[in-house]
Amino acid sequence: MQLQSMETYDVAIVGGGCIGCSVAYYLARDSALDICVIEKEHHLAEHQSGRNSGVLHPGFNYPPGSLKAQFASEGTRRMKEYFDTNDLPLDELGVLVVATDHEERRRLTEIQHQATENGVETDLLESQAAIREHEPHAVGEAALYCPEAASVDSQKYVYSLAGDAENAGVDFFSGYEVETIETNDSTHQIRTSNGTITSSYLVNTAGLYADTLAHQMGVGQEYRIVPFRGEYYELVPEKRHLVQSMIYPTPDPDLPFLGVHYTRRTDDKVIIGPNAVLAFGREAYANTQFDLSEVLDVLGYSGFWKLFTSLKMINVGITELNKSYRKTAFVDAAQKLVPEVEPDDFRKSYAGIRAQIVRSDGTLVKDPLFKHGSRSTHVLNVVSPGLTSSLPFGDHLASEVLSRFE
Ligand SMILES: Cc1cc2nc3c(=O)[nH]c(=O)nc-3n(C[C@H](O)[C@H](O)[C@H](O)COP(=O)(O)OP(=O)(O)OC[C@H]3O[C@@H](n4cnc5c(N)ncnc54)[C@H](O)[C@@H]3O)c2cc1C
């Protein structure tokens, strides 16, 4: 959509990823408000929503009772219905979480208890033979099989959701970067790279830049995004048969997003990754890219240094960095799950960057997090499984906005 003169809306949503589009759709469905989505790129889902593993995580390893667990299991169910209704690519392949030593095997039992509390179906496979029935080339002492996990095309999903929002009356401005926001008594003047949009209410779903917009509006000063890049390789076509579905390592309870894994995508490619390495810029997708002011911003943040005070985190940082710059380190991690893969089977693929919120005391925020300001709502943390959670989370945010708008 092209800005004619100064347009005025009841609600302006900044960011055209899965969260922005989901909020837009539910707001339009449940109200008669004039709504727009402002996206800086010319296409939607250019960042996290289009650069992820594309896995629906039903929530087997999230703390029972947490918002994350609740949104993940409800999100998986609602996403499956949505993909079915809209004829979008989804493969219900299931995931195999593999334990390669005694300690991991013990943790699998704990994870299974959590899964049961979260209402997620799992099956504990206690022998190599049982693992091979699901994944003939995976090795491990035991594995947890979760049949509800699925592989989806996240970009097609975001475009479909945006289409639904548009049909419900939402205007989309793509190629409009929000630069500054000035707030007076009753409106926000949103100055973009292409003109000014006025709105009574603002919803900030700007992903990797959500904290900077929130800070501009005096919200969430104690939270800062530290960008962690996740890089992927893909298996050469001749070796794709080594992986039938999704194969994951047993997660570390403190750092559940870590661990190189295999994902069979809906286009049949098998991707391996992601690692988690500090990105030298919020959109620095290559490990050679560098944004000086953004790097200095992270280095000047005390929360970042507090995050790396423990020996464990320093070790993790070095291991992950190693996987980014040394292919052999990446391949070694992948071979623990499927030993038959060889270095020559790996081709460099895409990367995504996680907008991870780190508190000023150095703690990683793991649950979805949003904060309200004066006539505004800011979505600060939507780490994985943000894609899986996007329908219930967007629905929840829309009702929060409506209750505050009224
Ligand atoms: C490597 C990786 C793997 C992942 N794997 C999974 C997975 O398998 N399953 C799962 O459920 N989740 C996964 N996730 C998480 C999931 O992708 C995210 O939680 C989700 O996409 C976040 O969506 P979003 O809309 O908040 O952010 P984004 O998709 O980043 O959207 C934010 C949008 O805001 C726009 N924007 C930013 N600043 C401005 C501005 N100033 N003006 C206008 N527009 C602006 C950006 O261009 C962007 O389009 C993964 C994430 C990563 C990075």
Short mmCIF file of C-alpha atoms and ligand atoms in Angstrom, two decimals:
data_model
loop_
_atom_site.label_atom_id
_atom_site.label_comp_id
_atom_site.label_asym_id
_atom_site.label_seq_id
_atom_site.Cartn_x
_atom_site.Cartn_y
_atom_site.Cartn_z
CA MET A 1 0.00 0.00 0.00
CA GLN A 2 1.19 3.54 -0.83
CA LEU A 3 0.93 6.36 1.70
CA GLN A 4 -1.26 9.11 0.15
CA SER A 5 -1.08 11.97 2.65
CA MET A 6 -0.76 11.72 6.40
CA GLU A 7 -2.80 8.59 7.15
CA THR A 8 -4.55 8.14 10.48
CA TYR A 9 -5.29 4.78 12.10
CA ASP A 10 -6.72 3.57 15.38
CA VAL A 11 -3.94 0.99 15.72
CA ALA A 12 -0.56 0.87 13.98
CA ILE A 13 1.42 -2.36 14.26
CA VAL A 14 5.17 -2.07 13.62
CA GLY A 15 6.65 -5.27 12.13
CA GLY A 16 5.34 -7.70 9.53
CA GLY A 17 6.55 -10.98 11.00
CA CYS A 18 4.33 -13.80 12.26
CA ILE A 19 3.52 -11.95 15.50
CA GLY A 20 2.64 -8.62 13.86
CA CYS A 21 0.45 -10.32 11.24
CA SER A 22 -1.24 -12.49 13.86
CA VAL A 23 -2.10 -9.51 16.11
CA ALA A 24 -3.33 -7.61 13.06
CA TYR A 25 -5.60 -10.46 12.01
CA TYR A 26 -7.16 -11.01 15.44
CA LEU A 27 -7.61 -7.26 16.07
CA ALA A 28 -9.38 -6.87 12.73
CA ARG A 29 -11.49 -9.98 13.32
CA ASP A 30 -12.62 -8.85 16.76
CA SER A 31 -13.16 -5.11 16.26
CA ALA A 32 -14.13 -2.40 13.78
CA LEU A 33 -10.88 -0.47 14.34
CA ASP A 34 -8.81 0.98 11.49
CA ILE A 35 -5.55 -0.96 11.58
CA CYS A 36 -2.28 -0.89 9.66
CA VAL A 37 0.94 -2.88 9.66
CA ILE A 38 4.17 -0.97 8.98
CA GLU A 39 7.07 -3.12 7.75
CA LYS A 40 10.52 -1.80 6.88
CA GLU A 41 11.33 -4.47 4.29
CA HIS A 42 9.63 -4.73 0.90
CA HIS A 43 8.60 -8.31 1.72
CA LEU A 44 7.13 -9.83 4.86
CA ALA A 45 8.87 -12.48 6.99
CA GLU A 46 12.34 -11.34 5.95
CA HIS A 47 13.81 -11.81 9.40
CA GLN A 48 13.08 -14.31 12.21
CA SER A 49 9.72 -15.41 10.77
CA GLY A 50 11.30 -16.47 7.49
CA ARG A 51 14.69 -17.59 8.82
CA ASN A 52 13.99 -20.37 11.29
CA SER A 53 13.82 -24.17 11.46
CA GLY A 54 10.12 -24.18 10.62
CA VAL A 55 9.25 -26.71 13.33
CA LEU A 56 6.02 -26.79 15.31
CA HIS A 57 7.21 -27.57 18.84
CA PRO A 58 4.32 -28.98 20.86
CA GLY A 59 6.01 -28.05 24.14
CA PHE A 60 7.38 -31.27 25.56
CA ASN A 61 10.40 -29.61 27.20
CA TYR A 62 9.01 -26.32 28.50
CA PRO A 63 8.33 -25.73 32.22
CA PRO A 64 4.78 -26.90 32.99
CA GLY A 65 2.44 -23.98 33.66
CA SER A 66 4.66 -21.47 31.82
CA LEU A 67 3.24 -19.20 29.14
CA LYS A 68 5.73 -20.78 26.75
CA ALA A 69 4.40 -24.31 27.36
CA GLN A 70 0.79 -23.16 27.14
CA PHE A 71 1.25 -21.22 23.87
CA ALA A 72 3.38 -24.00 22.33
CA SER A 73 0.88 -26.82 22.83
CA GLU A 74 -2.14 -24.69 21.95
CA GLY A 75 -0.18 -23.12 19.09
CA THR A 76 0.72 -26.50 17.58
CA ARG A 77 -2.94 -27.55 17.55
CA ARG A 78 -4.16 -24.23 16.11
CA MET A 79 -1.37 -24.06 13.51
CA LYS A 80 -2.24 -27.54 12.27
CA GLU A 81 -5.88 -26.52 11.85
CA TYR A 82 -4.81 -23.29 10.11
CA PHE A 83 -2.43 -25.07 7.71
CA ASP A 84 -5.09 -27.65 6.92
CA THR A 85 -7.83 -25.07 6.26
CA ASN A 86 -5.56 -22.95 4.09
CA ASP A 87 -3.87 -25.84 2.31
CA LEU A 88 -0.36 -24.74 3.38
CA PRO A 89 2.71 -27.03 3.46
CA LEU A 90 2.92 -29.04 6.71
CA ASP A 91 4.47 -32.46 7.31
CA GLU A 92 3.56 -34.17 10.55
CA LEU A 93 6.86 -36.04 10.88
CA GLY A 94 7.36 -36.10 14.64
CA VAL A 95 10.62 -35.44 16.45
CA LEU A 96 13.11 -37.84 17.97
CA VAL A 97 15.08 -36.45 20.94
CA VAL A 98 18.16 -38.61 21.27
CA ALA A 99 20.22 -39.32 24.42
CA THR A 100 23.82 -40.22 23.66
CA ASP A 101 25.03 -40.91 27.23
CA HIS A 102 23.79 -41.95 30.65
CA GLU A 103 23.16 -38.42 31.95
CA GLU A 104 21.11 -37.49 28.88
CA ARG A 105 19.14 -40.70 29.22
CA ARG A 106 18.23 -39.67 32.79
CA ARG A 107 17.17 -36.24 31.53
CA LEU A 108 14.91 -37.80 28.91
CA THR A 109 12.82 -39.33 31.69
CA GLU A 110 12.46 -35.87 33.28
CA ILE A 111 11.49 -34.39 29.92
CA GLN A 112 8.88 -37.10 29.48
CA HIS A 113 7.32 -36.15 32.83
CA GLN A 114 7.22 -32.52 31.75
CA ALA A 115 5.66 -33.50 28.44
CA THR A 116 2.94 -35.47 30.20
CA GLU A 117 2.20 -32.50 32.50
CA ASN A 118 1.96 -30.29 29.42
CA GLY A 119 -0.45 -32.74 27.79
CA VAL A 120 2.00 -33.69 25.05
CA GLU A 121 2.12 -37.29 23.85
CA THR A 122 5.58 -38.96 23.90
CA ASP A 123 7.01 -42.44 23.66
CA LEU A 124 10.29 -43.41 25.39
CA LEU A 125 12.39 -45.63 23.12
CA GLU A 126 14.77 -47.59 25.31
CA SER A 127 17.02 -49.32 22.81
CA GLN A 128 19.00 -48.65 19.67
CA ALA A 129 16.71 -51.06 17.82
CA ALA A 130 13.65 -49.01 18.81
CA ILE A 131 15.38 -45.79 17.66
CA ARG A 132 16.21 -47.37 14.31
CA GLU A 133 12.54 -48.18 13.70
CA HIS A 134 11.95 -44.40 13.52
CA GLU A 135 15.29 -43.20 12.20
CA PRO A 136 17.39 -46.00 10.68
CA HIS A 137 20.62 -43.93 10.75
CA ALA A 138 20.38 -42.24 14.19
CA VAL A 139 22.34 -43.60 17.14
CA GLY A 140 21.77 -43.20 20.86
CA GLU A 141 21.25 -44.96 24.19
CA ALA A 142 17.58 -43.97 24.23
CA ALA A 143 15.23 -41.46 22.60
CA LEU A 144 11.98 -39.69 23.22
CA TYR A 145 9.62 -39.73 20.27
CA CYS A 146 7.07 -36.93 20.05
CA PRO A 147 4.68 -37.56 17.15
CA GLU A 148 2.93 -34.15 17.33
CA ALA A 149 5.96 -32.13 16.12
CA ALA A 150 5.63 -30.99 12.51
CA SER A 151 7.60 -29.23 9.81
CA VAL A 152 6.03 -26.17 8.15
CA ASP A 153 6.77 -23.47 5.58
CA SER A 154 6.91 -20.35 7.75
CA GLN A 155 7.12 -17.79 4.94
CA LYS A 156 4.01 -19.09 3.18
CA TYR A 157 2.27 -19.06 6.56
CA VAL A 158 3.06 -15.38 7.21
CA TYR A 159 1.84 -14.39 3.74
CA SER A 160 -1.38 -16.33 4.27
CA LEU A 161 -1.96 -14.69 7.65
CA ALA A 162 -1.26 -11.25 6.15
CA GLY A 163 -3.79 -12.05 3.39
CA ASP A 164 -6.39 -12.88 6.04
CA ALA A 165 -5.63 -9.63 7.86
CA GLU A 166 -5.87 -7.67 4.59
CA ASN A 167 -9.22 -9.30 3.79
CA ALA A 168 -10.40 -8.25 7.24
CA GLY A 169 -9.51 -4.63 6.38
CA VAL A 170 -5.90 -4.17 7.56
CA ASP A 171 -3.65 -1.90 5.44
CA PHE A 172 -0.03 -2.99 4.92
CA PHE A 173 2.80 -0.52 4.32
CA SER A 174 5.88 -2.47 3.18
CA GLY A 175 9.17 -0.65 2.66
CA TYR A 176 8.32 1.84 5.45
CA GLU A 177 10.93 1.89 8.19
CA VAL A 178 9.79 3.45 11.45
CA GLU A 179 12.45 5.98 12.40
CA THR A 180 11.00 7.99 15.29
CA ILE A 181 7.78 8.04 17.27
CA GLU A 182 6.50 11.20 18.89
CA THR A 183 3.63 10.92 21.32
CA ASN A 184 1.32 13.71 22.33
CA ASP A 185 -1.85 13.58 24.45
CA SER A 186 -3.94 11.47 22.12
CA THR A 187 -1.83 10.27 19.18
CA HIS A 188 1.48 8.80 18.09
CA GLN A 189 3.21 10.47 15.13
CA ILE A 190 5.08 7.61 13.52
CA ARG A 191 7.77 8.99 11.22
CA THR A 192 8.83 6.45 8.64
CA SER A 193 11.34 6.45 5.78
CA ASN A 194 8.37 7.22 3.50
CA GLY A 195 6.20 9.66 5.43
CA THR A 196 4.27 10.00 8.67
CA ILE A 197 1.48 7.77 9.93
CA THR A 198 -0.66 8.82 12.88
CA SER A 199 -2.26 6.34 15.24
CA SER A 200 -4.10 6.36 18.54
CA TYR A 201 -2.48 3.10 19.67
CA LEU A 202 0.80 1.43 18.72
CA VAL A 203 1.71 -2.24 18.86
CA ASN A 204 5.43 -2.88 18.63
CA THR A 205 6.24 -6.27 17.09
CA ALA A 206 9.52 -5.15 15.54
CA GLY A 207 11.42 -8.34 16.40
CA LEU A 208 15.16 -7.63 16.48
CA TYR A 209 14.49 -3.90 16.98
CA ALA A 210 11.57 -4.18 19.41
CA ASP A 211 13.66 -3.00 22.37
CA THR A 212 14.93 0.13 20.61
CA LEU A 213 11.37 1.20 19.69
CA ALA A 214 10.14 0.40 23.22
CA HIS A 215 13.00 2.39 24.79
CA GLN A 216 12.14 5.35 22.54
CA MET A 217 8.69 5.27 24.11
CA GLY A 218 10.03 4.91 27.66
CA VAL A 219 9.13 1.21 28.03
CA GLY A 220 11.25 -1.79 29.07
CA GLN A 221 14.51 0.05 29.79
CA GLU A 222 15.74 -2.91 31.86
CA TYR A 223 15.56 -5.24 28.83
CA ARG A 224 17.92 -5.32 25.86
CA ILE A 225 18.05 -7.55 22.80
CA VAL A 226 21.31 -9.42 22.33
CA PRO A 227 21.28 -10.91 18.82
CA PHE A 228 22.33 -14.57 18.57
CA ARG A 229 22.88 -15.91 15.06
CA GLY A 230 21.84 -19.45 14.20
CA GLU A 231 23.58 -20.87 11.11
CA TYR A 232 22.41 -23.85 9.07
CA TYR A 233 24.00 -26.31 6.72
CA GLU A 234 21.97 -28.56 4.45
CA LEU A 235 22.63 -32.15 3.42
CA VAL A 236 23.46 -32.78 -0.22
CA PRO A 237 20.44 -34.38 -2.00
CA GLU A 238 22.13 -37.84 -2.22
CA LYS A 239 22.40 -37.99 1.60
CA ARG A 240 18.93 -36.74 2.54
CA HIS A 241 17.77 -40.33 3.04
CA LEU A 242 19.86 -40.43 6.24
CA VAL A 243 17.20 -38.34 7.97
CA GLN A 244 13.50 -39.13 7.71
CA SER A 245 12.06 -36.60 10.15
CA MET A 246 13.52 -34.40 12.90
CA ILE A 247 16.41 -35.57 15.08
CA TYR A 248 17.33 -33.47 18.14
CA PRO A 249 19.94 -33.81 20.88
CA THR A 250 18.73 -33.94 24.48
CA PRO A 251 18.31 -30.27 25.49
CA ASP A 252 20.22 -28.62 28.32
CA PRO A 253 17.49 -27.41 30.73
CA ASP A 254 19.32 -24.07 31.26
CA LEU A 255 19.87 -23.43 27.55
CA PRO A 256 17.10 -25.30 25.74
CA PHE A 257 17.69 -23.46 22.43
CA LEU A 258 21.19 -24.93 22.08
CA GLY A 259 22.03 -28.05 20.13
CA VAL A 260 22.55 -28.69 16.45
CA HIS A 261 19.70 -30.80 15.09
CA TYR A 262 18.36 -32.20 11.83
CA THR A 263 15.10 -31.02 10.30
CA ARG A 264 13.43 -32.38 7.19
CA ARG A 265 11.69 -29.37 5.69
CA THR A 266 8.47 -29.36 3.71
CA ASP A 267 10.49 -28.91 0.47
CA ASP A 268 12.35 -32.15 1.41
CA LYS A 269 15.65 -30.43 2.13
CA VAL A 270 17.36 -31.64 5.29
CA ILE A 271 18.82 -28.73 7.25
CA ILE A 272 21.29 -29.08 10.10
CA GLY A 273 21.61 -26.41 12.79
CA PRO A 274 21.29 -23.88 14.16
CA ASN A 275 24.22 -23.02 16.36
CA ALA A 276 23.95 -19.92 18.58
CA VAL A 277 26.70 -17.36 18.21
CA LEU A 278 26.76 -13.67 19.12
CA ALA A 279 25.91 -11.80 15.90
CA PHE A 280 28.01 -8.73 15.12
CA GLY A 281 24.87 -6.79 14.22
CA ARG A 282 21.14 -7.41 14.56
CA GLU A 283 20.85 -8.36 10.91
CA ALA A 284 24.42 -9.62 10.39
CA TYR A 285 23.51 -12.94 8.77
CA ALA A 286 27.00 -13.79 7.54
CA ASN A 287 29.81 -14.39 10.05
CA THR A 288 31.85 -11.80 8.15
CA GLN A 289 29.25 -9.01 8.57
CA PHE A 290 29.85 -6.35 11.19
CA ASP A 291 27.77 -3.37 12.35
CA LEU A 292 30.08 -1.28 14.53
CA SER A 293 27.46 0.79 16.36
CA GLU A 294 25.35 -2.29 17.16
CA VAL A 295 28.39 -4.25 18.35
CA LEU A 296 29.45 -1.35 20.59
CA ASP A 297 25.90 -1.17 21.89
CA VAL A 298 26.04 -4.84 23.00
CA LEU A 299 29.56 -4.50 24.41
CA GLY A 300 28.50 -1.45 26.39
CA TYR A 301 25.57 -3.31 27.97
CA SER A 302 26.33 -4.55 31.48
CA GLY A 303 23.65 -7.30 31.16
CA PHE A 304 25.67 -8.86 28.34
CA TRP A 305 28.82 -9.13 30.48
CA LYS A 306 26.80 -10.47 33.43
CA LEU A 307 25.44 -13.20 31.12
CA PHE A 308 28.98 -14.37 30.47
CA THR A 309 30.24 -14.41 34.07
CA SER A 310 29.81 -18.17 34.57
CA LEU A 311 32.40 -20.63 33.28
CA LYS A 312 29.60 -22.65 31.68
CA MET A 313 28.46 -19.68 29.55
CA ILE A 314 32.04 -18.86 28.53
CA ASN A 315 32.52 -22.46 27.40
CA VAL A 316 29.22 -22.42 25.52
CA GLY A 317 30.23 -19.15 23.83
CA ILE A 318 33.56 -20.60 22.66
CA THR A 319 32.01 -23.89 21.46
CA GLU A 320 29.32 -22.10 19.47
CA LEU A 321 31.80 -19.65 17.96
CA ASN A 322 33.93 -22.61 16.95
CA LYS A 323 30.94 -24.15 15.12
CA SER A 324 30.51 -20.91 13.20
CA TYR A 325 34.08 -20.59 11.94
CA ARG A 326 35.13 -24.27 11.78
CA LYS A 327 32.93 -26.58 9.73
CA THR A 328 34.51 -29.64 11.37
CA ALA A 329 33.22 -28.54 14.80
CA PHE A 330 29.71 -28.29 13.32
CA VAL A 331 30.01 -31.66 11.60
CA ASP A 332 31.30 -33.28 14.83
CA ALA A 333 28.16 -32.12 16.68
CA ALA A 334 25.94 -33.46 13.89
CA GLN A 335 27.77 -36.80 13.73
CA LYS A 336 26.94 -37.50 17.38
CA LEU A 337 23.34 -38.07 16.27
CA VAL A 338 23.91 -39.50 12.78
CA PRO A 339 27.49 -40.84 12.47
CA GLU A 340 27.20 -41.69 8.77
CA VAL A 341 27.20 -38.04 7.66
CA GLU A 342 30.54 -36.87 6.23
CA PRO A 343 31.96 -33.31 5.99
CA ASP A 344 31.47 -33.34 2.20
CA ASP A 345 27.73 -33.95 2.70
CA PHE A 346 27.30 -30.47 4.24
CA ARG A 347 26.53 -27.37 2.16
CA LYS A 348 26.33 -23.93 3.78
CA SER A 349 22.71 -22.80 3.93
CA TYR A 350 20.86 -19.79 5.40
CA ALA A 351 21.08 -18.17 8.86
CA GLY A 352 18.59 -16.57 11.23
CA ILE A 353 19.13 -14.25 14.18
CA ARG A 354 17.30 -14.69 17.48
CA ALA A 355 16.09 -11.52 19.20
CA GLN A 356 17.04 -12.76 22.65
CA ILE A 357 16.15 -10.46 25.53
CA VAL A 358 18.78 -10.24 28.26
CA ARG A 359 17.81 -8.50 31.49
CA SER A 360 20.14 -5.90 32.98
CA ASP A 361 21.08 -8.46 35.66
CA GLY A 362 22.35 -10.83 32.93
CA THR A 363 19.48 -13.34 32.89
CA LEU A 364 18.09 -14.68 29.63
CA VAL A 365 14.33 -14.20 29.32
CA LYS A 366 12.89 -17.52 28.16
CA ASP A 367 9.13 -16.85 28.29
CA PRO A 368 7.17 -14.64 25.87
CA LEU A 369 7.35 -11.09 27.25
CA PHE A 370 5.30 -8.00 26.47
CA LYS A 371 4.94 -4.67 28.28
CA HIS A 372 2.35 -1.93 28.00
CA GLY A 373 3.15 1.76 27.73
CA SER A 374 0.90 4.74 27.33
CA ARG A 375 -1.47 3.67 24.50
CA SER A 376 1.09 1.15 23.35
CA THR A 377 2.00 -2.53 23.70
CA HIS A 378 5.53 -3.79 23.13
CA VAL A 379 6.37 -7.40 22.37
CA LEU A 380 9.88 -7.71 23.70
CA ASN A 381 10.66 -11.42 23.77
CA VAL A 382 9.42 -14.01 21.30
CA VAL A 383 12.18 -16.58 21.21
CA SER A 384 11.59 -20.08 19.89
CA PRO A 385 8.94 -21.49 19.70
CA GLY A 386 7.59 -18.08 18.69
CA LEU A 387 6.46 -19.32 15.30
CA THR A 388 4.56 -22.24 16.86
CA SER A 389 2.99 -19.87 19.41
CA SER A 390 2.09 -17.10 16.98
CA LEU A 391 -1.66 -17.77 16.72
CA PRO A 392 -2.51 -17.98 20.45
CA PHE A 393 0.05 -15.27 21.28
CA GLY A 394 -1.33 -12.89 18.63
CA ASP A 395 -4.88 -13.63 19.78
CA HIS A 396 -3.91 -12.96 23.41
CA LEU A 397 -2.14 -9.70 22.50
CA ALA A 398 -5.14 -8.54 20.44
CA SER A 399 -7.49 -8.99 23.41
CA GLU A 400 -4.99 -7.15 25.68
CA VAL A 401 -4.90 -4.27 23.19
CA LEU A 402 -8.68 -4.18 22.83
CA SER A 403 -9.24 -4.11 26.57
CA ARG A 404 -6.78 -1.22 26.91
CA PHE A 405 -8.05 0.58 23.82
CA GLU A 406 -11.59 0.70 25.16
C1 LIG B 1 17.44 -19.54 13.90
C2 LIG B 1 16.03 -19.57 14.42
C3 LIG B 1 15.33 -20.77 14.47
C4 LIG B 1 14.03 -20.79 14.96
N1 LIG B 1 13.31 -21.95 14.89
C5 LIG B 1 12.03 -21.97 15.29
C6 LIG B 1 11.24 -23.14 15.13
O1 LIG B 1 11.68 -24.15 14.59
N2 LIG B 1 9.98 -23.12 15.61
C7 LIG B 1 9.43 -22.02 16.20
O2 LIG B 1 8.28 -22.10 16.65
N3 LIG B 1 10.14 -20.88 16.31
C8 LIG B 1 11.40 -20.82 15.86
N4 LIG B 1 12.13 -19.67 15.94
C9 LIG B 1 11.52 -18.48 16.56
C10 LIG B 1 10.59 -17.71 15.61
O3 LIG B 1 11.13 -17.67 14.32
C11 LIG B 1 10.39 -16.30 16.16
O4 LIG B 1 10.00 -16.39 17.51
C12 LIG B 1 9.32 -15.52 15.41
O5 LIG B 1 9.54 -15.59 14.03
C13 LIG B 1 9.32 -14.07 15.87
O6 LIG B 1 8.44 -13.37 15.03
P1 LIG B 1 8.31 -11.79 15.13
O7 LIG B 1 7.15 -11.42 14.28
O8 LIG B 1 8.30 -11.39 16.55
O9 LIG B 1 9.69 -11.23 14.58
P2 LIG B 1 10.24 -11.02 13.09
O10 LIG B 1 9.86 -12.14 12.21
O11 LIG B 1 11.68 -10.72 13.22
O12 LIG B 1 9.46 -9.74 12.58
C14 LIG B 1 9.76 -8.44 13.01
C15 LIG B 1 9.57 -7.52 11.80
O13 LIG B 1 9.73 -6.16 12.22
C16 LIG B 1 10.34 -5.46 11.17
N5 LIG B 1 10.93 -4.23 11.72
C17 LIG B 1 11.98 -4.15 12.59
N6 LIG B 1 12.24 -2.86 12.84
C18 LIG B 1 11.36 -2.12 12.13
C19 LIG B 1 11.15 -0.71 11.97
N7 LIG B 1 11.91 0.20 12.60
N8 LIG B 1 10.15 -0.30 11.15
C20 LIG B 1 9.36 -1.20 10.51
N9 LIG B 1 9.53 -2.54 10.61
C21 LIG B 1 10.51 -2.99 11.42
C22 LIG B 1 11.37 -6.44 10.62
O14 LIG B 1 11.77 -6.11 9.32
C23 LIG B 1 10.61 -7.76 10.73
O15 LIG B 1 9.95 -8.11 9.53
C24 LIG B 1 13.43 -19.61 15.44
C25 LIG B 1 14.13 -18.39 15.37
C26 LIG B 1 15.42 -18.36 14.85
C27 LIG B 1 16.11 -17.05 14.72
#
